């Protein structure tokens, strides 16, 4: 009999398909198999499939700053500015982790679709130096330390804790100095080295060096001579050189097109795109494919293949770290069940985060009444009727980047309050007509006139309803026509029709509680003078009505604190384009008296502070000084206190901030009890950037440590010296 034919051993899989190999080897193997045309196609945000290598298409653009956005049903959490108001990084971590879980489910639904990827343009690590900025809602406020802590928590929650695979790749944005919409596509700001290093850059440094963020987005705006995505001093020297960033730098949406059309940075699109990649940008985020221009740049020699490989090494490393080239069973995050999407657990977390973000701005007795007690919390047993009025009485405004299809029907103030009090209290609302004055034309003018008549009637109806009710809950605030990406505000006022409404409502019924729905700060001096209670609710979660009702009726004690200063007017502010914060911007440098200071927030209870104790009287630049203080709840309710530690230089050879936040802790203290609060102070945080030495310098001298309930409510002080 003839011997059986030999059976050839199966060919081993390509190295890039072998999950046992190091990621660097796999990426190098993959790039070695790709043609120049295939490589260039992968520099685009919408990267096409490469069929012969069985590489699926991938879209880098997904949004998740406060929940999975633009991808159908998902949980909408409070906006970033609201999360910052919690002063609770652990809670922000849990929110981000939930967003990451839902992102994994969405990716499984449509792995190659836009908004279904695993690279999320979040968090926004920008600093809100000016309250008029249209994107304040997307930030964690005005303070570098607070923004850094919150960004770090969000990054860690989103990316997960697996040593091999990221759950989702987080992106810190927008590097660097971006803080206004006006002229953002064509303005190059000149920012001093001190302002850049001491104010704008620290949160990004923390997100990258401590948080290990996978991606970084370059700003639309330019900095010190170069557009954001073509600034090698930032994207290469600083980001890669100093901070050792190994991830992907992405341009912002359509930014590649603006290099030539707005900035006139190069004579051709090919030259502009080549300059961006040469400067350190890796992924080009553009509607109309840049493929043709990139290919022309490569063939002309303006874009060497070595630079293309450099960009793609970073890009594919991220995709490998997300497990996109490995069997799903090896990736722990692929096992997240579909049931987490909009789950009851996530809705409960949205409500918890919403509650923690509420800032009680005012709580006093009702004017003209004998009872001296603050109006809040309300006692539903003593009420027969409640009027819920205003533009956000029975409608919610979420700001930008909410989930288009909520996990559950959004809970308005009217619905939340009605559910809380039950049938024994009559809860009534009045309709509201919105005015859209942004559109032009005769047809719209006619509609606008009709809307004005409708709004006038709705105001009159609200006044009548207020006069007939025991208590009024007025939902006021801003929306997408007032502040959003692409539009800054001219002032800090509420819309005029809302000012008229609340003035007349307070006259008709002094027992009025104002609930604010907004992103950026508001100048509300007259409301503060007339309404006995004001609750800042920001752009909330879909559980907003329940959270606000919980606070108003005392089911929990509100303890949110302002992550940004509320001014009495826009008039004391520097011009919108002023980038040097030392010229009077933020609590760090502002010398006037704000309406509500940074870190401010009231409680239904009272806290007393003991002496501030430091573990040493002298410290060196590398030391971690430990501060401690005993805080006692001397009121009648359990509550959270946000203990804030500031430092003020008593001696310095250069101008320094009036004070700066160095540590904080949100802690729950039962009524009648006290807690010892430990707060670490890094002496290196007190450094200034020496422009001559091009280095941070901790200057010897006296420092005053301050602990208190806000930047303006300091309860105890202690001095130490830096040697």
mmCIF file of N, CA and C in Angstrom, residues 25 115 168 231 433 456 461 541 618 667:
data_model
loop_
_atom_site.group_PDB
_atom_site.id
_atom_site.type_symbol
_atom_site.label_atom_id
_atom_site.label_comp_id
_atom_site.label_asym_id
_atom_site.label_seq_id
_atom_site.Cartn_x
_atom_site.Cartn_y
_atom_site.Cartn_z
ATOM 1 N N UNK A 25 5.409 44.426 19.275
ATOM 2 C CA UNK A 25 5.766 43.509 18.190
ATOM 3 C C UNK A 25 4.595 43.311 17.241
ATOM 4 N N UNK A 115 -19.861 56.874 16.761
ATOM 5 C CA UNK A 115 -20.395 56.996 18.118
ATOM 6 C C UNK A 115 -20.553 55.648 18.825
ATOM 7 N N UNK A 168 -12.343 51.502 28.040
ATOM 8 C CA UNK A 168 -12.551 52.543 27.030
ATOM 9 C C UNK A 168 -11.308 53.421 27.062
ATOM 10 N N UNK A 231 1.327 72.386 16.549
ATOM 11 C CA UNK A 231 2.224 73.019 17.511
ATOM 12 C C UNK A 231 3.173 71.974 18.089
ATOM 13 N N UNK A 433 -43.790 79.371 26.978
ATOM 14 C CA UNK A 433 -43.478 79.553 25.565
ATOM 15 C C UNK A 433 -42.033 80.018 25.425
ATOM 16 N N UNK A 456 -46.348 85.947 27.098
ATOM 17 C CA UNK A 456 -46.968 86.919 28.001
ATOM 18 C C UNK A 456 -48.141 86.283 28.738
ATOM 19 N N UNK A 461 -50.384 83.518 33.598
ATOM 20 C CA UNK A 461 -50.934 82.296 34.195
ATOM 21 C C UNK A 461 -50.074 81.831 35.367
ATOM 22 N N UNK A 541 -29.070 65.132 35.368
ATOM 23 C CA UNK A 541 -29.313 63.809 34.810
ATOM 24 C C UNK A 541 -30.786 63.681 34.459
ATOM 25 N N UNK A 618 8.268 73.385 59.407
ATOM 26 C CA UNK A 618 9.155 73.677 58.290
ATOM 27 C C UNK A 618 9.080 72.528 57.297
ATOM 28 N N UNK A 667 -16.862 64.731 53.371
ATOM 29 C CA UNK A 667 -16.987 63.750 54.444
ATOM 30 C C UNK A 667 -18.361 63.855 55.086
#
